[in-house]
Coordinates of C-alpha atoms in Angstrom, one line a residue:
Chain A
X1085 CA 108.8 129.4 115.5
X1086 CA 112.5 129.8 114.5
X1087 CA 113.4 129.4 110.8
X1088 CA 116.7 128.8 109.3
X1089 CA 117.0 128.9 105.5
X1090 CA 119.2 126.3 103.9
X1091 CA 120.5 126.4 100.3
X1092 CA 118.2 123.4 99.4
X1093 CA 115.6 123.6 102.1
X1094 CA 114.6 124.8 105.5
X1095 CA 115.1 124.1 109.2
X1096 CA 112.2 125.0 111.5
X1097 CA 112.2 124.8 115.3
X1098 CA 108.7 124.8 116.8
X1099 CA 107.2 124.7 120.3
X1100 CA 105.9 121.1 120.8
X1101 CA 103.3 122.4 123.2
X1102 CA 101.7 124.4 120.4
X1103 CA 102.3 122.0 117.5
X1104 CA 101.8 118.4 118.6
X1105 CA 103.7 115.6 117.2
X1106 CA 100.6 114.5 115.3
X1107 CA 100.1 118.0 113.8
X1108 CA 103.7 118.1 112.6
X1109 CA 103.6 114.6 111.0
X1110 CA 100.2 115.4 109.3
X1111 CA 101.6 118.7 108.0
X1112 CA 104.9 117.6 106.8
X1113 CA 103.6 114.3 105.3
X1114 CA 102.6 116.4 102.3
X1115 CA 106.2 117.6 101.9
X1116 CA 107.6 114.1 101.5
X1117 CA 107.1 114.1 97.7
X1118 CA 109.7 116.8 97.2
X1119 CA 111.7 116.9 100.4
X1120 CA 113.5 114.6 102.8
X1121 CA 111.7 115.3 106.0
X1122 CA 113.3 114.8 109.4
X1123 CA 111.3 115.5 112.6
X1124 CA 113.4 115.5 115.7
X1125 CA 112.0 116.2 119.2
X1126 CA 114.4 118.2 121.4
X1127 CA 114.8 119.6 124.9
X1128 CA 112.4 122.3 126.4
X1129 CA 109.5 121.2 124.1
X1130 CA 111.4 122.4 121.1
X1131 CA 111.0 120.2 118.0
X1132 CA 113.3 120.6 115.0
X1133 CA 111.9 119.9 111.5
X1134 CA 114.3 119.7 108.6
X1135 CA 113.3 119.8 105.0
X1136 CA 116.0 119.0 102.4
X1137 CA 114.9 119.1 98.7
X1138 CA 115.2 115.9 96.7
X1139 CA 117.4 115.9 93.7
X1140 CA 114.8 116.8 91.1
X1141 CA 113.3 119.7 93.0
X1142 CA 114.1 123.3 92.4
X1143 CA 113.6 125.2 95.7
X1144 CA 112.5 128.8 96.3
X1145 CA 113.3 128.9 100.0
X1146 CA 111.3 132.2 100.6
X1147 CA 108.2 130.7 99.1
X1148 CA 108.8 127.5 101.0
X1149 CA 109.1 129.4 104.3
X1150 CA 105.7 131.0 103.7
X1151 CA 104.1 127.8 102.7
X1152 CA 105.5 126.0 105.8
X1153 CA 104.2 128.8 108.0
X1154 CA 100.7 128.7 106.6
X1155 CA 100.5 124.9 106.5
X1156 CA 101.6 124.7 110.2
X1157 CA 98.8 127.1 111.2
X1158 CA 96.2 125.3 109.1
X1159 CA 97.1 121.9 110.4
X1160 CA 97.0 123.3 114.0
X1161 CA 93.5 124.5 113.3
X1162 CA 92.6 121.1 111.9
X1163 CA 93.8 119.5 115.0
X1164 CA 91.8 121.9 117.2
X1165 CA 88.6 121.2 115.2
X1166 CA 89.2 117.4 115.3
X1167 CA 89.9 117.4 119.0
X1168 CA 87.0 119.6 119.9
X1169 CA 84.5 117.7 117.7
X1170 CA 85.8 114.1 118.3
X1171 CA 83.0 113.1 120.7
X1172 CA 80.3 114.5 118.4
X1173 CA 81.8 112.8 115.4
X1174 CA 82.0 109.4 117.1
X1175 CA 78.4 109.8 118.3
X1176 CA 77.3 110.8 114.8
X1177 CA 78.9 107.7 113.1
X1178 CA 77.7 105.4 115.9
X1179 CA 74.1 106.7 115.5
X1180 CA 74.3 106.5 111.7
X1181 CA 75.2 102.8 111.7
X1182 CA 73.4 101.8 114.9
X1183 CA 70.8 100.0 112.9
X1184 CA 73.4 97.7 111.5
X1185 CA 74.6 96.5 114.9
X1186 CA 73.9 92.8 115.3
X1187 CA 71.8 92.0 118.4
X1188 CA 74.0 91.3 121.3
X1189 CA 72.9 88.1 123.1
X1190 CA 72.8 88.3 126.9
X1191 CA 75.8 86.5 128.3
X1192 CA 75.3 87.3 132.0
X1193 CA 72.5 86.0 134.2
X1194 CA 70.1 88.8 135.0
X1195 CA 67.2 89.1 137.4
X1196 CA 63.9 88.6 135.6
X1197 CA 61.2 88.4 138.2
X1198 CA 58.4 89.1 135.7
X1199 CA 59.6 86.5 133.3
X1200 CA 60.1 88.7 130.2
X1201 CA 63.3 86.9 129.2
X1202 CA 62.7 83.3 128.2
X1203 CA 66.2 82.1 129.0
X1204 CA 66.5 83.8 132.4
X1205 CA 66.4 81.7 135.5
X1206 CA 62.9 81.3 136.9
X1207 CA 62.2 83.7 139.8
Chain B
X1039 CA 49.1 139.3 144.7
X1040 CA 48.1 137.8 141.3
X1041 CA 50.9 136.9 138.9
X1042 CA 50.9 138.9 135.7
X1043 CA 50.0 136.6 132.8
X1044 CA 51.5 137.3 129.4
X1045 CA 48.7 137.4 126.8
X1046 CA 49.1 134.9 124.0
X1047 CA 49.5 136.6 120.6
X1048 CA 49.8 135.6 117.0
X1049 CA 51.9 138.6 116.1
X1050 CA 55.5 138.0 114.8
X1051 CA 58.0 138.3 117.6
X1052 CA 60.9 140.7 117.2
X1053 CA 63.9 139.2 115.3
X1054 CA 66.1 139.7 118.4
X1055 CA 64.1 137.0 120.1
X1056 CA 65.5 134.5 117.7
X1057 CA 69.1 135.8 117.8
X1058 CA 71.5 133.0 118.8
X1059 CA 73.1 133.0 122.1
X1060 CA 76.6 134.3 122.4
X1061 CA 78.5 131.1 122.3
X1062 CA 78.6 128.2 119.8
X1063 CA 80.0 124.7 119.6
X1064 CA 82.0 123.4 116.7
X1065 CA 80.6 120.5 114.7
X1066 CA 82.9 118.1 112.8
X1067 CA 84.2 119.7 109.6
X1068 CA 87.3 119.9 107.5
X1069 CA 88.6 122.8 105.3
X1070 CA 90.7 123.3 102.2
X1071 CA 92.5 126.3 101.0
X1072 CA 90.9 126.6 97.6
X1073 CA 92.7 129.8 96.3
X1074 CA 94.9 132.3 98.1
X1075 CA 91.7 134.3 98.8
X1076 CA 89.2 131.6 99.6
X1077 CA 88.9 128.5 101.8
X1078 CA 86.3 125.8 101.6
X1079 CA 84.6 124.3 104.6
X1080 CA 83.1 120.8 104.2
X1081 CA 80.9 119.2 106.9
X1082 CA 80.9 115.5 107.8
X1083 CA 78.0 115.0 105.5
X1084 CA 79.4 116.9 102.5
X1085 CA 77.7 120.2 102.9
X1086 CA 80.1 123.0 101.9
X1087 CA 80.6 126.7 102.5
X1088 CA 83.1 128.9 100.6
X1089 CA 84.4 131.7 102.7
X1090 CA 87.2 134.3 102.7
X1091 CA 90.6 133.0 103.8
X1092 CA 91.0 133.3 107.6
X1093 CA 87.4 132.5 108.4
X1094 CA 88.1 129.1 109.9
X1095 CA 90.7 130.6 112.3
X1096 CA 88.1 133.1 113.4
X1097 CA 85.4 130.5 113.8
X1098 CA 87.7 128.2 115.8
X1099 CA 88.9 131.2 117.9
X1100 CA 85.3 132.1 118.7
X1101 CA 85.7 135.5 117.1
X1102 CA 82.5 135.2 115.2
X1103 CA 79.3 136.8 116.5
X1104 CA 75.8 136.8 115.2
X1105 CA 75.5 140.5 115.8
X1106 CA 78.4 141.4 113.5
X1107 CA 78.1 138.8 110.8
X1108 CA 74.6 137.4 110.8
X1109 CA 74.7 135.9 107.3
X1110 CA 77.9 134.0 107.8
X1111 CA 76.8 132.9 111.3
X1112 CA 73.5 131.6 109.8
X1113 CA 75.3 129.8 107.0
X1114 CA 77.5 128.1 109.5
X1115 CA 74.5 127.0 111.6
X1116 CA 72.5 125.8 108.5
X1117 CA 75.5 123.9 107.1
X1118 CA 76.1 122.0 110.4
X1119 CA 79.5 123.6 110.9
X1120 CA 78.6 125.0 114.3
X1121 CA 75.7 124.7 116.7
X1122 CA 74.5 127.2 119.3
X1123 CA 72.5 124.6 121.2
X1124 CA 74.2 122.5 123.8
X1125 CA 71.7 119.6 123.4
X1126 CA 72.5 119.0 119.6
X1127 CA 68.8 118.6 118.8
X1128 CA 69.6 117.9 115.1
X1129 CA 72.1 115.2 115.8
X1130 CA 69.6 112.5 114.6
X1131 CA 69.1 114.5 111.4
X1132 CA 72.8 114.7 110.8
X1133 CA 73.2 111.0 111.6
X1134 CA 70.5 110.1 109.1
X1135 CA 72.2 112.3 106.5
X1136 CA 75.5 110.6 107.2
X1137 CA 73.9 107.2 106.8
X1138 CA 72.2 108.3 103.6
X1139 CA 75.6 109.3 102.1
X1140 CA 76.9 105.8 102.9
X1141 CA 73.7 104.0 101.6
X1142 CA 75.7 102.3 98.8
X1143 CA 76.9 100.0 101.6
X1144 CA 73.4 98.9 102.6
X1145 CA 72.9 96.1 100.0
X1146 CA 76.5 95.0 99.4
X1147 CA 77.7 93.8 96.0
X1148 CA 75.7 95.0 93.0
X1149 CA 77.9 94.8 89.9
X1150 CA 78.9 91.3 88.9
X1151 CA 81.3 91.2 86.0
X1152 CA 81.5 88.0 84.0
X1153 CA 84.6 87.9 81.7
X1154 CA 83.0 85.5 79.2
X1155 CA 86.1 85.4 76.9
X1156 CA 89.5 86.9 76.5
X1157 CA 89.3 86.6 72.8
X1158 CA 89.2 89.8 70.7
X1159 CA 89.6 90.8 67.1
X1160 CA 91.0 94.2 68.2
X1161 CA 94.6 94.7 69.4
X1162 CA 94.2 98.0 71.3
X1163 CA 97.6 99.2 72.5
X1164 CA 96.3 100.1 76.0
X1165 CA 94.5 96.8 76.6
X1166 CA 96.3 94.4 79.0
X1167 CA 94.0 91.4 78.7
X1168 CA 92.8 90.5 75.3
X1169 CA 94.0 87.5 73.2
X1170 CA 93.8 87.0 69.5
X1171 CA 93.4 83.4 68.7
X1172 CA 91.7 81.2 66.0
X1173 CA 90.7 78.6 68.6
X1174 CA 87.1 79.5 69.3
X1175 CA 86.9 77.8 72.7
X1176 CA 90.2 79.0 74.1
X1177 CA 89.9 81.6 76.8
X1178 CA 86.1 81.2 77.0
X1179 CA 84.3 80.9 80.3
X1180 CA 83.3 77.4 81.1
X1181 CA 79.6 76.7 81.7
X1182 CA 80.1 75.4 85.2
X1183 CA 82.0 78.6 86.1
X1184 CA 79.2 80.6 84.7
X1185 CA 76.8 78.6 86.9
X1186 CA 78.9 79.2 90.0
X1187 CA 79.2 82.9 89.3
X1188 CA 75.4 83.2 88.9
X1189 CA 74.9 81.3 92.1
X1190 CA 77.1 83.7 93.9
X1191 CA 75.3 86.7 92.4
X1192 CA 72.0 85.3 93.6
X1193 CA 73.5 85.1 97.1
X1194 CA 74.3 88.8 97.1
X1195 CA 72.1 90.6 99.7
X1196 CA 71.4 93.2 97.1
X1197 CA 67.9 93.0 95.5
X1198 CA 69.1 94.9 92.4
X1199 CA 72.2 93.4 90.8
X1200 CA 73.9 94.1 87.5
X1201 CA 75.3 91.2 85.4
X1202 CA 77.9 92.7 83.1
X1203 CA 79.5 90.7 80.3
X1204 CA 83.0 91.7 79.4
X1205 CA 85.9 90.4 77.3
X1206 CA 88.1 90.4 75.3
X1207 CA 85.2 91.1 72.9
X1208 CA 82.2 89.7 74.8
X1209 CA 80.1 89.1 71.7
X1210 CA 82.7 86.5 70.4
X1211 CA 81.3 84.3 73.1
X1212 CA 77.6 85.2 72.5
X1213 CA 76.4 81.7 73.2
X1214 CA 78.0 82.0 76.7
X1215 CA 76.1 85.3 77.2
X1216 CA 72.8 83.7 76.1
X1217 CA 73.2 80.9 78.5
X1218 CA 74.1 83.3 81.3
X1219 CA 71.2 85.7 80.7
X1220 CA 68.6 82.9 80.6
X1221 CA 70.0 81.1 83.6
X1222 CA 70.1 84.3 85.6
X1223 CA 66.6 85.2 84.5
X1224 CA 65.3 81.8 85.6
X1225 CA 67.0 82.0 89.0
X1226 CA 66.1 85.7 89.6
X1227 CA 62.4 84.7 89.9
X1228 CA 63.3 82.2 92.7
X1229 CA 65.6 84.6 94.5
X1230 CA 63.5 87.7 93.9
X1231 CA 66.2 89.7 92.2
X1232 CA 66.0 92.5 89.8
X1233 CA 68.8 92.1 87.2
X1234 CA 70.2 94.7 84.8
X1235 CA 72.1 93.1 82.0
X1236 CA 75.0 94.9 80.3
X1237 CA 77.2 93.8 77.4
X1238 CA 80.5 95.7 77.0
X1239 CA 81.3 95.4 73.3
X1240 CA 83.2 97.1 70.5
X1241 CA 80.2 96.4 68.3
X1242 CA 82.4 95.1 65.5
X1243 CA 80.9 91.6 65.4
X1244 CA 77.3 92.8 66.0
X1245 CA 74.6 90.9 64.0
X1246 CA 70.8 91.4 63.7
X1247 CA 70.3 88.2 65.7
X1248 CA 72.4 89.6 68.6
X1249 CA 70.5 92.9 68.5
X1250 CA 67.1 91.2 68.5
X1251 CA 68.2 89.1 71.5
X1252 CA 69.4 92.2 73.4
X1253 CA 66.0 93.9 72.6
X1254 CA 64.0 90.9 73.8
X1255 CA 66.0 90.5 77.0
X1256 CA 66.3 94.2 77.8
X1257 CA 70.1 94.2 77.6
X1258 CA 72.1 97.5 77.7
X1259 CA 75.0 97.9 75.4
X1260 CA 78.2 99.7 76.5
X1261 CA 80.8 100.4 73.8
X1262 CA 84.1 102.3 73.3
X1263 CA 84.3 105.5 71.3
X1264 CA 87.7 107.2 71.7
X1265 CA 86.9 110.1 69.5
X1266 CA 86.9 110.8 65.7
X1267 CA 88.2 108.2 63.3
X1268 CA 91.9 109.3 63.4
X1269 CA 92.0 108.9 67.2
X1270 CA 89.7 105.9 67.5
X1271 CA 91.4 103.9 64.8
X1272 CA 94.9 104.8 66.1
X1273 CA 94.0 103.7 69.6
X1274 CA 91.9 100.6 68.7
X1275 CA 93.8 98.6 66.1
X1276 CA 92.0 96.2 63.9
X1277 CA 92.6 94.5 60.6
X1278 CA 91.5 97.0 57.8
X1279 CA 91.7 99.9 60.4
X1280 CA 88.0 100.2 60.4
X1281 CA 87.1 100.1 64.1
X1282 CA 85.7 103.6 64.1
X1283 CA 83.4 102.8 61.1
X1284 CA 82.1 99.6 62.7
X1285 CA 81.5 101.3 66.0
X1286 CA 79.5 104.2 64.5
X1287 CA 77.5 101.8 62.4
X1288 CA 77.0 99.5 65.4
X1289 CA 75.8 102.4 67.6
X1290 CA 73.2 103.4 64.9
X1291 CA 71.9 99.9 64.4
X1292 CA 71.8 99.2 68.2
X1293 CA 69.9 102.4 68.9
X1294 CA 67.4 101.5 66.3
X1295 CA 66.7 98.0 67.7
X1296 CA 67.5 98.2 71.4
X1297 CA 66.6 101.8 72.0
X1298 CA 68.3 105.1 71.7
X1299 CA 69.2 105.5 75.4
X1300 CA 70.2 101.9 75.9
X1301 CA 73.5 102.3 74.1
X1302 CA 76.3 104.2 75.9
X1303 CA 79.9 104.9 75.0
X1304 CA 83.1 105.3 77.0
X1305 CA 86.3 106.9 75.9
X1306 CA 89.9 106.2 77.1
X1307 CA 92.4 109.0 77.0
X1308 CA 95.5 107.9 75.2
X1309 CA 98.6 110.0 74.6
X1310 CA 97.2 110.9 71.2
X1311 CA 93.8 111.9 72.8
X1312 CA 95.6 114.4 75.0
X1313 CA 96.2 116.6 72.0
X1314 CA 92.6 116.6 70.8
X1315 CA 90.1 117.4 73.7
X1316 CA 87.8 119.5 71.5
X1317 CA 87.6 117.0 68.7
X1318 CA 86.7 114.2 71.1
X1319 CA 83.9 116.2 72.7
X1320 CA 82.6 117.3 69.2
X1321 CA 82.6 113.6 68.1
X1322 CA 80.3 112.7 71.0
X1323 CA 78.0 115.5 70.2
X1324 CA 78.0 114.5 66.5
X1325 CA 77.0 111.0 67.4
X1326 CA 74.1 112.2 69.5
X1327 CA 75.3 111.5 73.0
X1328 CA 74.2 113.8 75.8
X1329 CA 77.2 112.8 77.9
X1330 CA 81.0 112.2 77.7
X1331 CA 83.1 110.3 80.2
X1332 CA 86.6 111.7 80.1
X1333 CA 88.6 108.7 81.5
X1334 CA 92.3 108.6 82.0
X1335 CA 94.2 105.6 80.9
X1336 CA 94.6 103.0 83.7
X1337 CA 98.1 103.1 85.0
X1338 CA 98.7 99.4 84.6
X1339 CA 101.7 98.8 82.4
X1340 CA 103.3 101.9 80.8
X1341 CA 103.3 103.9 84.0
X1342 CA 103.7 101.1 86.5
X1343 CA 105.8 102.2 89.4
X1344 CA 107.2 105.3 87.8
X1345 CA 106.0 108.1 90.0
X1346 CA 107.6 110.9 88.1
X1347 CA 106.3 109.7 84.8
X1348 CA 102.8 109.3 86.4
X1349 CA 102.9 112.8 87.7
X1350 CA 103.6 114.2 84.3
X1351 CA 101.0 112.0 82.8
X1352 CA 98.4 113.2 85.4
X1353 CA 99.3 116.8 84.7
X1354 CA 98.8 116.3 81.0
X1355 CA 95.5 114.6 81.7
X1356 CA 94.3 117.4 83.9
X1357 CA 95.1 120.0 81.2
X1358 CA 93.2 117.8 78.7
X1359 CA 90.3 117.4 81.1
X1360 CA 90.0 121.1 81.9
X1361 CA 90.1 122.0 78.2
X1362 CA 87.5 119.4 77.3
X1363 CA 85.3 120.4 80.3
X1364 CA 85.4 124.1 79.1
X1365 CA 84.3 123.0 75.7
X1366 CA 81.4 121.0 77.2
X1367 CA 80.4 124.0 79.2
X1368 CA 80.5 126.1 76.0
X1369 CA 77.9 123.7 74.5
X1370 CA 75.7 124.2 77.6
X1371 CA 76.1 128.0 77.4
X1372 CA 74.7 127.7 73.8
X1373 CA 71.7 125.8 75.1
X1374 CA 72.9 122.3 74.1
X1375 CA 72.7 119.9 77.2
X1376 CA 75.9 117.9 77.4
X1377 CA 77.4 116.6 80.6
X1378 CA 80.8 115.2 81.6
X1379 CA 80.2 112.0 83.6
X1380 CA 83.2 112.1 86.0
X1381 CA 82.4 115.6 87.1
X1382 CA 78.7 114.6 87.4
X1383 CA 79.6 111.8 89.8
X1384 CA 81.6 114.3 92.0
X1385 CA 78.9 117.0 91.7
X1386 CA 76.2 114.5 92.8
X1387 CA 78.3 114.1 96.0
X1388 CA 78.7 117.8 96.4
X1389 CA 75.3 119.1 95.4
X1390 CA 72.9 116.4 96.5
X1391 CA 72.3 114.6 99.8
X1392 CA 72.2 111.2 98.1
X1393 CA 74.6 108.2 98.1
X1394 CA 76.8 107.8 95.0
X1395 CA 78.1 104.3 94.7
X1396 CA 80.6 104.7 91.9
X1397 CA 83.1 101.9 92.2
X1398 CA 86.3 104.0 91.6
X1399 CA 85.3 106.9 93.8
X1400 CA 83.7 105.7 97.1
X1401 CA 84.7 105.0 100.6
X1402 CA 84.8 102.2 101.6
X1403 CA 86.1 101.4 98.1
X1404 CA 84.0 99.6 95.6
X1405 CA 86.1 96.4 95.7
X1406 CA 83.9 93.6 96.9
X1407 CA 81.5 96.1 98.5
X1408 CA 80.1 97.0 95.1
X1409 CA 81.8 94.9 92.4
X1410 CA 83.2 91.5 91.9
X1411 CA 84.8 89.9 88.8
X1412 CA 84.4 86.3 87.7
X1413 CA 87.2 85.7 85.2
X1414 CA 86.9 83.4 82.2
X1415 CA 89.1 80.8 84.0
X1416 CA 87.1 80.8 87.2
X1417 CA 89.3 83.1 89.2
X1418 CA 87.5 85.7 91.3
X1419 CA 88.9 89.2 91.5
X1420 CA 87.9 92.2 93.7
X1421 CA 87.5 94.6 90.7
X1422 CA 88.0 94.9 86.9
X1423 CA 91.4 96.6 87.5
X1424 CA 92.4 93.7 89.8
X1425 CA 91.9 91.2 87.0
X1426 CA 93.9 93.5 84.6
X1427 CA 96.7 93.4 87.2
X1428 CA 96.3 89.6 87.4
X1429 CA 96.8 89.4 83.6
X1430 CA 100.2 91.0 84.2
X1431 CA 101.1 88.3 86.7
X1432 CA 100.1 90.1 89.9
X1433 CA 97.3 88.2 91.7
X1434 CA 97.3 90.4 94.9
X1435 CA 93.6 91.1 94.6
X1436 CA 92.5 87.6 93.7
X1437 CA 89.8 86.6 96.2
X1438 CA 89.8 83.0 95.3
X1439 CA 88.4 80.6 92.7
X1440 CA 84.9 79.5 91.7
X1441 CA 86.0 75.8 91.9
X1442 CA 87.4 75.9 95.4
X1443 CA 85.9 78.9 97.4
X1444 CA 82.5 79.3 98.9
X1445 CA 80.6 82.6 98.9
X1446 CA 81.7 83.5 102.4
X1447 CA 85.3 82.7 101.7
X1448 CA 85.3 84.9 98.6
X1449 CA 83.4 87.9 100.0
X1450 CA 84.3 87.8 103.7
X1451 CA 87.6 85.8 103.5
X1452 CA 91.1 86.8 104.5
X1453 CA 91.9 88.6 101.2
X1454 CA 88.7 90.7 101.5
X1455 CA 89.7 91.6 105.1
X1456 CA 93.2 92.4 104.0
X1457 CA 91.9 94.8 101.4
X1458 CA 89.5 96.3 103.9
X1459 CA 92.5 97.7 105.8
X1460 CA 93.1 100.2 103.0
X1461 CA 89.7 100.8 101.5
X1462 CA 88.3 103.6 103.7
X1463 CA 89.7 107.1 103.1
X1464 CA 88.5 108.1 106.6
X1465 CA 91.4 106.1 107.9
X1466 CA 94.1 106.8 105.4
X1467 CA 97.1 109.2 106.0
X1468 CA 96.5 112.4 104.1
X1469 CA 92.8 111.6 103.4
X1470 CA 91.7 111.7 107.1
X1471 CA 92.3 115.5 107.3
X1472 CA 91.2 116.2 103.7
X1473 CA 88.2 118.4 103.1
X1474 CA 87.4 116.5 99.9
X1475 CA 87.1 113.2 101.8
X1476 CA 83.3 113.0 101.4
X1477 CA 83.6 113.6 97.6
X1478 CA 86.5 111.2 97.0
X1479 CA 87.3 107.6 97.6
X1480 CA 90.0 105.0 98.1
X1481 CA 91.7 102.9 95.5
X1482 CA 93.9 100.1 96.9
X1483 CA 94.4 98.5 93.5
X1484 CA 95.7 101.6 91.8
X1485 CA 98.0 102.4 94.8
X1486 CA 99.3 98.8 94.8
X1487 CA 99.9 98.9 91.0
X1488 CA 101.6 102.3 91.0
X1489 CA 103.3 102.4 94.4
X1490 CA 103.6 98.8 95.4
X1491 CA 101.5 99.3 98.5
X1492 CA 97.7 99.2 98.6
X1493 CA 97.6 101.7 101.5
X1494 CA 99.3 104.3 99.2
X1495 CA 101.3 107.5 99.7
X1496 CA 99.1 110.5 99.0
X1497 CA 101.8 113.1 98.2
X1498 CA 102.9 111.0 95.2
X1499 CA 99.6 109.4 94.4
X1500 CA 98.2 109.9 90.8
X1501 CA 94.7 109.1 92.2
X1502 CA 95.0 111.9 94.8
X1503 CA 96.6 114.3 92.4
X1504 CA 93.9 113.8 89.8
X1505 CA 90.9 113.8 92.2
X1506 CA 92.0 116.7 94.4
X1507 CA 92.6 118.9 91.4
X1508 CA 89.3 118.0 89.7
X1509 CA 87.3 118.6 92.8
X1510 CA 89.1 121.8 93.6
X1511 CA 88.6 123.0 90.0
X1512 CA 84.8 122.2 90.1
X1513 CA 84.5 124.4 93.2
X1514 CA 86.6 127.1 91.6
X1515 CA 84.4 127.1 88.5
X1516 CA 81.2 127.3 90.5
X1517 CA 82.5 130.2 92.5
X1518 CA 83.7 132.1 89.4
X1519 CA 80.5 132.0 87.4
X1520 CA 77.0 131.4 88.8
X1521 CA 75.9 130.2 85.3
X1522 CA 78.4 127.3 85.7
X1523 CA 76.8 126.3 89.0
X1524 CA 73.4 126.4 87.3
X1525 CA 74.7 124.1 84.6
X1526 CA 76.3 121.7 87.1
X1527 CA 73.0 121.6 89.0
X1528 CA 71.2 120.7 85.8
X1529 CA 73.6 117.8 85.4
X1530 CA 72.6 116.3 88.8
X1531 CA 68.9 117.3 88.6
X1532 CA 67.7 113.9 87.5
X1533 CA 69.6 112.1 90.3
X1534 CA 67.6 110.8 93.3

């Protein structure tokens, strides 16, 4: 990660193979209150992020640099957890609300040689 | 050669037999950096674990071993943050717990608010809706609208509904309330409904006849008490400046007739209130209440669409809230049980496995799902705040009208579906990654009112700023002092 301090903000260049586009957007979304945020994908998987303070914001660029560094790592961790646990989470929610699923009527003809299904064609 | 048979024994096996295998799988969880030293892990069902900063990175990087950190490993297993079994044998348990947390959805709309009149003899400066008029019938709910509203309430799938009468000053239309209560009681038998009746009133026009009726029909009374006289009377204007005196007299009379615990009070935090958190808490104690609900002023009007102004207002409210909460905790330290209601709602989500269907702090949001408002003029709104917005000329959250819309059109119609796009914090930017998601909610009305967009922008949201800091602060308090955690647990002990 390359960092360039600006008088009223920061410019960071990160490896897009490590920090996905989604991670960057989720991380820097929280900076949009105080900063004008620009995320610019570049060549060789390098993505440039530029934070420029809005008029009312007093900037401590050193503190900002530390915060950006920590937040990027935290949001990368969040993405790893979300990716790894996505199937379990989907299964969990599906099982939790399975009871609510309305009964699905059969739409295709099926073989019913014993005659369990009253609407099935006679064997 | 005979195989060697292992002899069955009832002796305890060595602890090593139960030691987890070397690898583990992550289960869904989120985390929040609580302080520079601590981070908070919150599972999908709201279980939490407070750990030193950097623990999540070690857990995700598979640097954690049972041999080296058995306690932390066991806590992570017990809290459903990791599992060391590839079959996920407790997935059904976890799914049941998730479903339990969302149980407020099971029966759909419970709270049905009937605005029986807009007339009021108070002119509170923070009220957006009331009208002062000599015409007794102006701004009263018509009987056919009341009938339609009750019919819709009876159609709710919820077997336990609340019929809440609001104003204006609801008691100025007491004959409308009487008709509504008796009609609802009659129909409840046919529809097998349990109904809780509530009248929201400032108690200024209370009579013995009204109290007797409330006692006979088991009606709860909910009033406003903003603090001691100098705050209450300043906030709640009335001819003769005697609102406080009438409220205190009314509370005493109502407790005597209706029942001590059947009268509750709410406060609204005005700018003046912000300077007197201790006096407000002391007033609630002096009046014999065991709870205080520290409510910020609704940002409809003075703060509308002014982010910076909202932010300062929220900061000031948070300072007020923390000071008042500390004072409430002091009472508890001295053996006087007193709880703060907003913290209690959040603590129920944190410390119990149960569902908490508080309209302003649930996901999916309480609009339509838990509450609906039938206005005096027959208009139907998605929440009380939605009708306040409508009184300011913004009908974005109007579901329809009792004269023209059927139940399905109101509760499942295009407006309800539009709101549904922004009512689940699981699917909102900023909230989807937030560790406090299971404890928080979504508020499309507030975001529409303050940001012009019901989806909302979390970094500048007063809702987000307030709730994130209060939730974070509650964890910080519990971590700092075990006595506070014990007090907080006593606040939720009666909740099942």
